[in-house]
Tab-separated table of C-alpha atoms in Angstrom:
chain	number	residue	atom	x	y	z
A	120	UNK	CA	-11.588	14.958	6.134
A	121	UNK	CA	-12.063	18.581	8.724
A	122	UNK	CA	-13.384	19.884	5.617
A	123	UNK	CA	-15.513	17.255	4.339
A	124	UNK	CA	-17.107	16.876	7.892
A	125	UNK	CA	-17.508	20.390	7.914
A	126	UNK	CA	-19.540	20.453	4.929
A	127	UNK	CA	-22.406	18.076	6.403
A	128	UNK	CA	-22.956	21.022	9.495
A	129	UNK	CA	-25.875	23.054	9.469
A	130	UNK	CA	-26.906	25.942	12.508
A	131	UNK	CA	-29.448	23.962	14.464
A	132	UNK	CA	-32.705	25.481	12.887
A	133	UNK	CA	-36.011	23.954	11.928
A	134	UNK	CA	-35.377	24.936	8.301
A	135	UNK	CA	-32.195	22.500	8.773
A	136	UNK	CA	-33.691	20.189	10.008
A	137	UNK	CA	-36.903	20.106	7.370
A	138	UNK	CA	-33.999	20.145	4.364
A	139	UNK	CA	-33.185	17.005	5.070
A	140	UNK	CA	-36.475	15.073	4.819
A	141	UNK	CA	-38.429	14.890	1.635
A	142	UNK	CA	-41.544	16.157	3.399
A	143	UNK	CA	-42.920	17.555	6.798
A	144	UNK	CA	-43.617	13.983	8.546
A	145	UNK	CA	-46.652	13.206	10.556
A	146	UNK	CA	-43.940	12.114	13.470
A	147	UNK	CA	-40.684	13.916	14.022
A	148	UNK	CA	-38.762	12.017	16.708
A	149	UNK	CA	-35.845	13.952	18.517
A	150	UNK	CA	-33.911	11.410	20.410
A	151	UNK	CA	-31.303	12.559	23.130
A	152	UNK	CA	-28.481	10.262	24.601
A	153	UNK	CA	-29.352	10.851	28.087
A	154	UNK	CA	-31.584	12.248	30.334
A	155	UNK	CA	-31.620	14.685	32.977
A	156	UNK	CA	-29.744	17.171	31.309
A	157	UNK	CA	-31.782	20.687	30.850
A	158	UNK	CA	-29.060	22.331	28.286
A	159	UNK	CA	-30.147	19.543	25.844
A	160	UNK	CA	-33.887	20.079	26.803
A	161	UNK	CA	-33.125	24.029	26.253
A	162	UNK	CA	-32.104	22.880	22.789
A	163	UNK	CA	-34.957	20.783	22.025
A	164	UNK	CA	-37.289	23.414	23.291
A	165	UNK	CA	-36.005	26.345	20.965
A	166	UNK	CA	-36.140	23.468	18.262
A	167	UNK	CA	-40.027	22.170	18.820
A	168	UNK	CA	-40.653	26.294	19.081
A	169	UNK	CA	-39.826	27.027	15.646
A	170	UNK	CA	-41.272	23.739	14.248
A	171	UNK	CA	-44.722	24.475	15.674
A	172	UNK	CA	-44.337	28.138	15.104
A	173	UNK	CA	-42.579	27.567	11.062
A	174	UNK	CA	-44.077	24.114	10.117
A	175	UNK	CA	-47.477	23.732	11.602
A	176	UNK	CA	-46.946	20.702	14.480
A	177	UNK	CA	-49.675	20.720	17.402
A	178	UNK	CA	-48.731	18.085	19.662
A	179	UNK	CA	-45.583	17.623	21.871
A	180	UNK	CA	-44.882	14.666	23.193
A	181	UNK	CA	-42.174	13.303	25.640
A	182	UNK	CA	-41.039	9.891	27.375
A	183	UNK	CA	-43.621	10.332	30.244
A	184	UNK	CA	-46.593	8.477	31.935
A	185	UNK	CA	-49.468	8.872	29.205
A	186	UNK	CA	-51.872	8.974	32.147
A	187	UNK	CA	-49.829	11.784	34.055
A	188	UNK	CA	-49.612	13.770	30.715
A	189	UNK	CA	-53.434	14.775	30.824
A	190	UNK	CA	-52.848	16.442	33.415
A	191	UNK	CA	-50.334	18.590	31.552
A	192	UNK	CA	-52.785	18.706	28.802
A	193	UNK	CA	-55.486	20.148	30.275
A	194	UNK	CA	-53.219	23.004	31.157
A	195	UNK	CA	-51.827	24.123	28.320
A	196	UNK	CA	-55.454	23.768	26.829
A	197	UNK	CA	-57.197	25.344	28.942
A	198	UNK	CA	-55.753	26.393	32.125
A	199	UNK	CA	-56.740	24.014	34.325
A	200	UNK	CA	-54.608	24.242	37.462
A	201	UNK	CA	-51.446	25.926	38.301
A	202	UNK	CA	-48.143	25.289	36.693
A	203	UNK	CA	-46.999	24.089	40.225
A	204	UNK	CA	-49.171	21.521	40.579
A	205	UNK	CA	-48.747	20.054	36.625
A	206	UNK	CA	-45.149	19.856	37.371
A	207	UNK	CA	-45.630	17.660	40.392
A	208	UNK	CA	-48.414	15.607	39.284
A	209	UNK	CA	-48.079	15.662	35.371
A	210	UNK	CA	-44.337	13.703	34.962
A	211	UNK	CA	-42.871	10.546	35.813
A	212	UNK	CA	-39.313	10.052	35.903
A	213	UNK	CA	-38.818	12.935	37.801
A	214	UNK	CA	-39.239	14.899	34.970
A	215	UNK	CA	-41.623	17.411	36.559
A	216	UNK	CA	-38.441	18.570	38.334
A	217	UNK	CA	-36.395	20.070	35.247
A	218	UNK	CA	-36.529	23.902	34.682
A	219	UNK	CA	-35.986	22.920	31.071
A	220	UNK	CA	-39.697	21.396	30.828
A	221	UNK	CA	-41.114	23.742	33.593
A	222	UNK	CA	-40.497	26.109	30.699
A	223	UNK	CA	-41.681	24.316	27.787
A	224	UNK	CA	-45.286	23.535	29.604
A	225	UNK	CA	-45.203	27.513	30.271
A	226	UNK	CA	-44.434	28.466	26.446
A	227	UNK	CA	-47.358	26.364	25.512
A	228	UNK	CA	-49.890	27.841	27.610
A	229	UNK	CA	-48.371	31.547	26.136
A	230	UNK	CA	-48.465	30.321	22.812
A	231	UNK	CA	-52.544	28.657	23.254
A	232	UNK	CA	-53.742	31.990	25.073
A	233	UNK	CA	-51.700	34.242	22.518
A	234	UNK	CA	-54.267	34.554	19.940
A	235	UNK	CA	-57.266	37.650	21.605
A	236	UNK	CA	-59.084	36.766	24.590
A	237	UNK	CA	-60.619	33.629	24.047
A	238	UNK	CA	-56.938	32.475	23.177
A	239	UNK	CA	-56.803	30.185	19.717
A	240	UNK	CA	-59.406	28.217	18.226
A	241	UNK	CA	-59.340	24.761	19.477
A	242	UNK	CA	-58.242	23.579	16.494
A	243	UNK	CA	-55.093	25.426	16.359
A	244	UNK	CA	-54.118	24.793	20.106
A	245	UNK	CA	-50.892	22.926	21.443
A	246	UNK	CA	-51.552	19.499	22.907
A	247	UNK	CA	-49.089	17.613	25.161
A	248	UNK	CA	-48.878	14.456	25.998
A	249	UNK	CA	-46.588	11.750	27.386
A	250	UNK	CA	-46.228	8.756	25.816
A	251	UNK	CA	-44.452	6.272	27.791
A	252	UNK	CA	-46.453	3.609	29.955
A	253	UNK	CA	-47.316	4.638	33.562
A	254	UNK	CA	-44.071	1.991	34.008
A	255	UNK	CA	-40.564	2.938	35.569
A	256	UNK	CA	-37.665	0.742	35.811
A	257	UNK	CA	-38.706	-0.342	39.270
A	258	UNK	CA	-42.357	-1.997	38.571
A	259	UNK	CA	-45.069	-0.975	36.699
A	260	UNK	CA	-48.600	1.020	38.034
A	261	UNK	CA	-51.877	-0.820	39.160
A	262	UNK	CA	-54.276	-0.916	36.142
A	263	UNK	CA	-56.770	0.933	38.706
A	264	UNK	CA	-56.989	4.532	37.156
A	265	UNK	CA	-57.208	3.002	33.642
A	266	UNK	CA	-59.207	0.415	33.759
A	267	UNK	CA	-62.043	2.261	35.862
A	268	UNK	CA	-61.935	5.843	33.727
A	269	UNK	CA	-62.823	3.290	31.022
A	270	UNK	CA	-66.030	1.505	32.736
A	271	UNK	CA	-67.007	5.088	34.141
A	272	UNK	CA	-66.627	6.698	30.515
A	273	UNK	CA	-68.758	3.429	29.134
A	274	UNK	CA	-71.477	3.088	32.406
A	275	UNK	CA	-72.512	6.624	31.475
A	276	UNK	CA	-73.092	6.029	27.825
A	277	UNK	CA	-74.357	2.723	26.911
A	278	UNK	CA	-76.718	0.157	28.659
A	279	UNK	CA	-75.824	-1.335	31.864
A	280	UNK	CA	-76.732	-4.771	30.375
A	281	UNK	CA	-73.982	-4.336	27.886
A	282	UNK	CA	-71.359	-3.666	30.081
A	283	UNK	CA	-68.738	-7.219	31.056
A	284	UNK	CA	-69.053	-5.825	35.188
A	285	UNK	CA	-70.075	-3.719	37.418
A	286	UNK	CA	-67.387	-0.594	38.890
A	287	UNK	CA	-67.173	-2.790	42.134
A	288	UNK	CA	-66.547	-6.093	40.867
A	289	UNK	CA	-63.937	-3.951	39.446
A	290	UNK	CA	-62.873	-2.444	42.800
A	291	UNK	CA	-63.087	-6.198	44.354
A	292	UNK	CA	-60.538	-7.604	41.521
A	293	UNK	CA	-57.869	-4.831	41.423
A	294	UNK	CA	-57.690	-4.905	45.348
A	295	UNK	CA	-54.556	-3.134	47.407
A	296	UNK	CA	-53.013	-0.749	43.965
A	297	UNK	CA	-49.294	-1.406	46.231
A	298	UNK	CA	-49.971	-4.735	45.293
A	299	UNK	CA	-49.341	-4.363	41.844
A	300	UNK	CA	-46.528	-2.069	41.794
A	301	UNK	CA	-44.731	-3.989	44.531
A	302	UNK	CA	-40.940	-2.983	43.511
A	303	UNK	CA	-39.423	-6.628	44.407
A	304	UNK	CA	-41.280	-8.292	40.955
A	305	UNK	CA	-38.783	-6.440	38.782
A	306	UNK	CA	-36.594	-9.477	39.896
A	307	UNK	CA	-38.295	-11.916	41.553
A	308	UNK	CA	-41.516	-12.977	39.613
A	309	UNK	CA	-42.839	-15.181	42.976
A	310	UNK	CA	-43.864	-11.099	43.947
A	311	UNK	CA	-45.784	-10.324	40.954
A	312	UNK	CA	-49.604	-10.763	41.039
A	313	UNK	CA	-49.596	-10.672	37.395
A	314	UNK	CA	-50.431	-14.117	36.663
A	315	UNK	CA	-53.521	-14.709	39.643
A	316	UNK	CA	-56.859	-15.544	39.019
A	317	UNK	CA	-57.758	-12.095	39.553
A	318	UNK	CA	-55.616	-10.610	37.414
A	319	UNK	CA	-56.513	-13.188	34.568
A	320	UNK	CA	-60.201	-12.116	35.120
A	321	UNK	CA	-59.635	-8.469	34.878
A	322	UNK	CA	-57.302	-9.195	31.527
A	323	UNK	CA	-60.251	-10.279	30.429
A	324	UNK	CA	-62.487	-7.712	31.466
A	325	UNK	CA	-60.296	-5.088	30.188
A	326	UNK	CA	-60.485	-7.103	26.419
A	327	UNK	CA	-64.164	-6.813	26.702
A	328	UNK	CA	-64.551	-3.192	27.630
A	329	UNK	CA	-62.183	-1.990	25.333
A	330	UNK	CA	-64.089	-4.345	22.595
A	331	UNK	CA	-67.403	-2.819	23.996
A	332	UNK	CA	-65.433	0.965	22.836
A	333	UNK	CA	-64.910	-0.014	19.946
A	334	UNK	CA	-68.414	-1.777	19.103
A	335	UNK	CA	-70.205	1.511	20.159
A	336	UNK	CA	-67.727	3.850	18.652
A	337	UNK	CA	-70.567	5.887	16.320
A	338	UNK	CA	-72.372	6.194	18.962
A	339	UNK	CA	-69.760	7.366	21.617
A	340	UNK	CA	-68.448	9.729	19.132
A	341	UNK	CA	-72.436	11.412	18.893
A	342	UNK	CA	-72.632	11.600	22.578
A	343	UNK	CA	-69.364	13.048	23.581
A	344	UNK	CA	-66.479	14.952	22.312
A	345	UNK	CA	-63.544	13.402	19.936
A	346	UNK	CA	-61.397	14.391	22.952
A	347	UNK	CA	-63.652	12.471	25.529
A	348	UNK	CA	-63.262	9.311	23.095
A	349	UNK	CA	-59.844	9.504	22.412
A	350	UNK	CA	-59.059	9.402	26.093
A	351	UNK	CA	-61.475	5.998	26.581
A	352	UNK	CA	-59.196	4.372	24.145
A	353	UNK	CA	-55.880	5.230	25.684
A	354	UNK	CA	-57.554	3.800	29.386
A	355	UNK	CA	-57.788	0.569	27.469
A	356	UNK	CA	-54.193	0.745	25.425
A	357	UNK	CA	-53.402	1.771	28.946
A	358	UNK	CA	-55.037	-1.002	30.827
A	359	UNK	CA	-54.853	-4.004	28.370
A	360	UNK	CA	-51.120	-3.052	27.933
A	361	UNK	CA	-50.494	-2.582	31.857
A	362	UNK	CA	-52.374	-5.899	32.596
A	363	UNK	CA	-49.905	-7.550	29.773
A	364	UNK	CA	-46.746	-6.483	31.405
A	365	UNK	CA	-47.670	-7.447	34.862
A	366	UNK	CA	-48.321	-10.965	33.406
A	367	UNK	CA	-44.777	-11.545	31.919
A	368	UNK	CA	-43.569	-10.013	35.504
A	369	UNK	CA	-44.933	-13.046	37.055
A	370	UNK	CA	-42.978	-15.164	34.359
A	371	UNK	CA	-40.318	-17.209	35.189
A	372	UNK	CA	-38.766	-18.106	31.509
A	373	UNK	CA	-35.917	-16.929	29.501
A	374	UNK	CA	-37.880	-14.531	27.741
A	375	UNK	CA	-39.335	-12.801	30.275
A	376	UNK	CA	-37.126	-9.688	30.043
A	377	UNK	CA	-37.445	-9.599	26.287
A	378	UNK	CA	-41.610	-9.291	26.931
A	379	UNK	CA	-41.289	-6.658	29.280
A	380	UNK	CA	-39.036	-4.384	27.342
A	381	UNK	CA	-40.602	-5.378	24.292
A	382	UNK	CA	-44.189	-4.284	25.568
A	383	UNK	CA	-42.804	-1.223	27.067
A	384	UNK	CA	-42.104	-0.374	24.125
A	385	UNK	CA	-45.370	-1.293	22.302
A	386	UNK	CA	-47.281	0.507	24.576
A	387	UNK	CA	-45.146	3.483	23.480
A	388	UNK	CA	-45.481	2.898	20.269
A	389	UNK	CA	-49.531	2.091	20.208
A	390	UNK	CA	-49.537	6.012	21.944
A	391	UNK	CA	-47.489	7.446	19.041
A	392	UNK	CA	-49.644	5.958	16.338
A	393	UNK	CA	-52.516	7.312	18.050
A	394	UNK	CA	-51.135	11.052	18.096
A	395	UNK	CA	-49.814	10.939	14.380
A	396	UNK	CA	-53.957	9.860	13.466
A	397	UNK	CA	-54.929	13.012	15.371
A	398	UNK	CA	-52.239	15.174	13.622
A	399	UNK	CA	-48.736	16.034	13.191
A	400	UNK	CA	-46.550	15.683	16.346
A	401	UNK	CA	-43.517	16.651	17.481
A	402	UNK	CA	-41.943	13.784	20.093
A	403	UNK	CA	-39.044	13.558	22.528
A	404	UNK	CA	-36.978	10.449	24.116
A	405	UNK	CA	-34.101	8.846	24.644
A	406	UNK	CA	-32.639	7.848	21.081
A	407	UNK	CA	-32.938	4.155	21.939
A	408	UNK	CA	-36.781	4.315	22.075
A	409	UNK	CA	-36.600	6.005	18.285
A	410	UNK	CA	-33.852	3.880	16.828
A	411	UNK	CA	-35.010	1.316	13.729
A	412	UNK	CA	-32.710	-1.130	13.891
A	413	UNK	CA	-33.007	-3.865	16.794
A	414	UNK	CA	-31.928	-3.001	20.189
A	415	UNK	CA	-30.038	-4.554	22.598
A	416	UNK	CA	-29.125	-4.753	26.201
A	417	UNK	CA	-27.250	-6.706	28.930
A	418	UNK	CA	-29.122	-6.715	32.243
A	419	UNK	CA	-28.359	-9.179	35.264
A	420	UNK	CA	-29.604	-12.391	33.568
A	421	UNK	CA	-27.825	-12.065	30.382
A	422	UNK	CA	-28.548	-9.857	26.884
A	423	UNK	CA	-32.057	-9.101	25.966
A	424	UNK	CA	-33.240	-7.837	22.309
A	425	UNK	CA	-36.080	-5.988	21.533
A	426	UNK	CA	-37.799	-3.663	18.615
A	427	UNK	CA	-38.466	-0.517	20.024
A	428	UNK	CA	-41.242	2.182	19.546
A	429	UNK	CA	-39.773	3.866	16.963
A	430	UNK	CA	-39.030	0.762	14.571
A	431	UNK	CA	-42.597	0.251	15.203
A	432	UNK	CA	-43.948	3.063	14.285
A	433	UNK	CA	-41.742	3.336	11.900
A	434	UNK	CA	-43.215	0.259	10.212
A	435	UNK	CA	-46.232	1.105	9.851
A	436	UNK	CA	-45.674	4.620	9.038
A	437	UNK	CA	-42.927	4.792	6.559
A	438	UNK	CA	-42.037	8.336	5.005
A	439	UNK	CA	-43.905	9.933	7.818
A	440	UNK	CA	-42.216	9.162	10.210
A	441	UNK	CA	-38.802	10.743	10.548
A	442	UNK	CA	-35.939	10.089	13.645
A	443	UNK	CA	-33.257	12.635	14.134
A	444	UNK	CA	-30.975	11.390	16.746
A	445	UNK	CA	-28.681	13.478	19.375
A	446	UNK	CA	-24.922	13.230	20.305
A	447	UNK	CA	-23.038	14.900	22.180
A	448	UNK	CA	-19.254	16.016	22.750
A	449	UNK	CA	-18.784	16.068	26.907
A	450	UNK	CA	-20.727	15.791	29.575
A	451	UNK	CA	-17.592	16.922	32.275
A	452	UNK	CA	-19.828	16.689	35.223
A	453	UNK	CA	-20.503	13.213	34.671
A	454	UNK	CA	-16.851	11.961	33.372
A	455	UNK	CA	-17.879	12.529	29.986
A	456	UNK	CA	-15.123	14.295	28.889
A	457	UNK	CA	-13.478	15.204	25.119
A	458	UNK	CA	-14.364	11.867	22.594
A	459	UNK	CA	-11.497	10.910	20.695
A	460	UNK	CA	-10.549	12.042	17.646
A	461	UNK	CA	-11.616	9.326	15.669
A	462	UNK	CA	-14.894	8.500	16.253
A	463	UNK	CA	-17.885	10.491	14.837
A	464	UNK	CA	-18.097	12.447	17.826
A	465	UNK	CA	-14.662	13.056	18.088
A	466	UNK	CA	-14.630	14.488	14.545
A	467	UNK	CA	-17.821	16.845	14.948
A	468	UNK	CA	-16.107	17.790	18.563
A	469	UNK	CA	-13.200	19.325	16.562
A	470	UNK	CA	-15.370	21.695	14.906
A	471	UNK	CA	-16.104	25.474	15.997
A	472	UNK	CA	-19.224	24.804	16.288
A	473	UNK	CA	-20.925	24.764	20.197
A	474	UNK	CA	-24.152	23.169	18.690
A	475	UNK	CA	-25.425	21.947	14.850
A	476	UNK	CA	-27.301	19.627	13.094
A	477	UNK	CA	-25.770	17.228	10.537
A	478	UNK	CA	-26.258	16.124	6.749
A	479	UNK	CA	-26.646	12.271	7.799
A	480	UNK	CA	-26.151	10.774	3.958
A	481	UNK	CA	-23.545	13.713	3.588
A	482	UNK	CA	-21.646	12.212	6.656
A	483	UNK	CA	-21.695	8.725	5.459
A	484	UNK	CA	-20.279	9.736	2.319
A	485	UNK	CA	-17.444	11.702	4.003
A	486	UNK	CA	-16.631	8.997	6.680
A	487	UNK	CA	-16.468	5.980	4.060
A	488	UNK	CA	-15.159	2.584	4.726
A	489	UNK	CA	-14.952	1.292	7.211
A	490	UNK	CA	-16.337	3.510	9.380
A	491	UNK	CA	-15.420	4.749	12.826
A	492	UNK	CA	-15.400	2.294	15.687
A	493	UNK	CA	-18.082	3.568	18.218
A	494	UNK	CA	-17.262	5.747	21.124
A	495	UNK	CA	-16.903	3.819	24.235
A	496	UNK	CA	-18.981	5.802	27.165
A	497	UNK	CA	-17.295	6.117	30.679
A	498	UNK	CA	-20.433	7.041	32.098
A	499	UNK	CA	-23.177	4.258	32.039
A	500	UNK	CA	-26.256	6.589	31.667
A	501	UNK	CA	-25.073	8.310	28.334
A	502	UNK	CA	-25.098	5.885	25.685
A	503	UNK	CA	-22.935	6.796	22.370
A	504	UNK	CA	-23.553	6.822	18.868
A	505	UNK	CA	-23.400	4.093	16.480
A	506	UNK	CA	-21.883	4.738	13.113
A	507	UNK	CA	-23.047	1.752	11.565
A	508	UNK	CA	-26.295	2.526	12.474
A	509	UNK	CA	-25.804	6.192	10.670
A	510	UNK	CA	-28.448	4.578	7.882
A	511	UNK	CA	-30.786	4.258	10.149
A	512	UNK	CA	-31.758	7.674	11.223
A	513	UNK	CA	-32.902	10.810	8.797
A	514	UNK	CA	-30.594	13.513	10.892
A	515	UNK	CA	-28.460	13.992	13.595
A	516	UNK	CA	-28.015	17.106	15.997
A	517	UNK	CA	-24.708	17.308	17.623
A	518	UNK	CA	-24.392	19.734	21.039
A	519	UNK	CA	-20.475	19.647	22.305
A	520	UNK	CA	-20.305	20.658	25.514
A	521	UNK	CA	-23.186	19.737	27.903
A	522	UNK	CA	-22.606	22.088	31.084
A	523	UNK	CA	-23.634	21.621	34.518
A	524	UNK	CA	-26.865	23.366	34.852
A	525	UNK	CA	-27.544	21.777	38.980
């Protein structure tokens, strides 16, 4: 079987990973099996590098606060700022913190100002963006920022008379923004002010100015850049979809964790269908976010399921969109040590290979039946691979050892 297994290895080059989908996709999804760990960011940066460079891609996108991620944007773009002050204020998830994308938000600037003075034509420039909801496992954000971007963007364009309310009816509804991302509703809905009068109203002022966007859209698109517009409509993904999730934190049924992980991952997915219309894109998160097949989860009041962003997408997509999941051999540092010899990782771990990107179908075929039984992680933030969801994904990158990089 060594040499079989062997057979289904490729270096871990963009040209590897292009041979094994029929086309370039309008998505490429690179999953990783947990975060916080900058030699698999390293990876992943030397990877989107030669995709942009070799296959044309102009946006990079990772598991971050959409909102935060114009900030990063407008960097890269144009300058705006200093890298300092996008890492602190452009990431959530403490994500700002990692050398690994410290150095990817650098490279992008490089590669944008690389081209003569006046650095590429817009057209040809990176973009960045996050992707996520401005949501962390702790609570969720006040809809403030997105909900009034979107009436200032719409006050200064079309008639006052048109508009659902005025900016301080808005002001007078959101109230105290600690309110809404009061930690304690993660578990105890009684905290959440998801489901009050006020937040019903502004649910449906949100539908109505996002409606009012859409009703105007010829117009909007004459009076102000693409860019300008494109940003309106994610303040109302943002805002409808924030206003949403507070309301099932308030809930007190069984399927109240199902909703929230469920819209999570809707709102991710609305984001990524709205960069693959702008262009091809290049995205990054934790392999359960890009995954087809169903996920599932045991939290504190039993097992949840949900369908996560990249079934979504994948749905409506098809052929263009493409998932290439990670795995990895050890992570030592975390008690993540050698997998066994029999499961998938186990087998790709007994190559001499450090790092390399796998034939999926070509794996299958070498594996047969049955299959492996899945690696059982030690460590609850790394989360194994699934053989018998090997069908399921379009490529797979292995790294074996992750080192200590702290």
């Amino acid at each position: 079987m060594a040499t079989d297994i062997e057979d289904t290895v490729r270096p871990v080059e963009a040209a590897a990973v292009m041979g094994l989908l029929p086309a370039r996709p309008r998505l490429l999804a690179l999953g990783e099996p947990t975060h916080g760990e900058d030699a698999l960011l390293e990876v992943r940066n030397e990877l989107f590098r030669q995709l942009v460079e070799q296959h044309g891609y102009r946006t990079i996108a990772i598991e971050s606060d959409c909102l935060m991620g114009l900030v990063v944007d407008d960097y890269v773009t144009s300058g705006r700022g200093t890298l300092d002050e996008v890492m602190e204020h452009g990431f959530s998830h403490g994500f700002g913190a990692s050398a690994a994308n410290r150095e990817l938000v650098r490279w992008m600037r490089a590669h944008n100002e690389r081209v003569g003075d006046a650095g590429r034509p817009a057209s040809e420039r990176l973009r960045f963006a996050g992707f996520d909801g401005p949501l962390e496992i702790t609570g969720a954000a006040s809809p403030r920022q997105a909900l009034t971007a979107l009436h200032g963007y719409l006050s200064a364009r079309v008639d006052a008379d048109l508009l659902p309310c005025t900016a301080e009816v808005l002001d007078r509804l959101l109230g105290a923004d600690d309110r809404w991302a009061e930690p304690a509703a993660m578990t105890d809905p009684a905290r959440s002010v998801g489901r009050s009068a006020e937040a019903g109203e502004l649910r449906t002022l949100a539908d109505d100015l996002v409606s009012l966007l859409d009703e105007h859209t010829p117009h909007l698109l004459a009076a102000t850049s693409r860019d300008d517009w494109d940003r309106a409509r994610l303040h109302g993904r943002t805002a409808t979809g924030l206003l949403r999730y507070h309301r099932w934190m308030a809930d007190t049924s069984p399927a109240r964790m199902n909703r929230l992980l469920g819209l999570r991952d809707r709102m991710m997915a609305d984001n990524l269908l709205a960069l693959a219309a702008r262009g091809p894109a290049l995205v990054h998160a934790q392999n359960a976010h890009f995954q087809r097949v169903k996920s599932t989860m045991r939290m504190w009041q039993g097992p949840v399921e949900w369908w996560s962003a990249g079934a979504l997408v994948s749905a409506r997509l098809g052929a263009e969109y493409a998932f290439v999941a990670t795995a990895l051999g050890t992570i030592r540092h975390q008690g993540v040590d050698a997998p066994p010899p029999e499961t998938v990782e186990g087998l790709l771990y007994a190559l001499p290979r450090d790092r390399c990107v796998v034939d999926v179908s070509r794996l299958t075929a070498a594996l047969g039946d049955p299959r492996p039984a899945p690696r059982v992680s030690p460590w609850f933030g790394y989360a194994s691979l699934d053989p018998a969801h090997l069908a399921a994904i379009d490529g797979l990158l292995f790294v074996k050892d992750v080192p200590d990089t702290a």
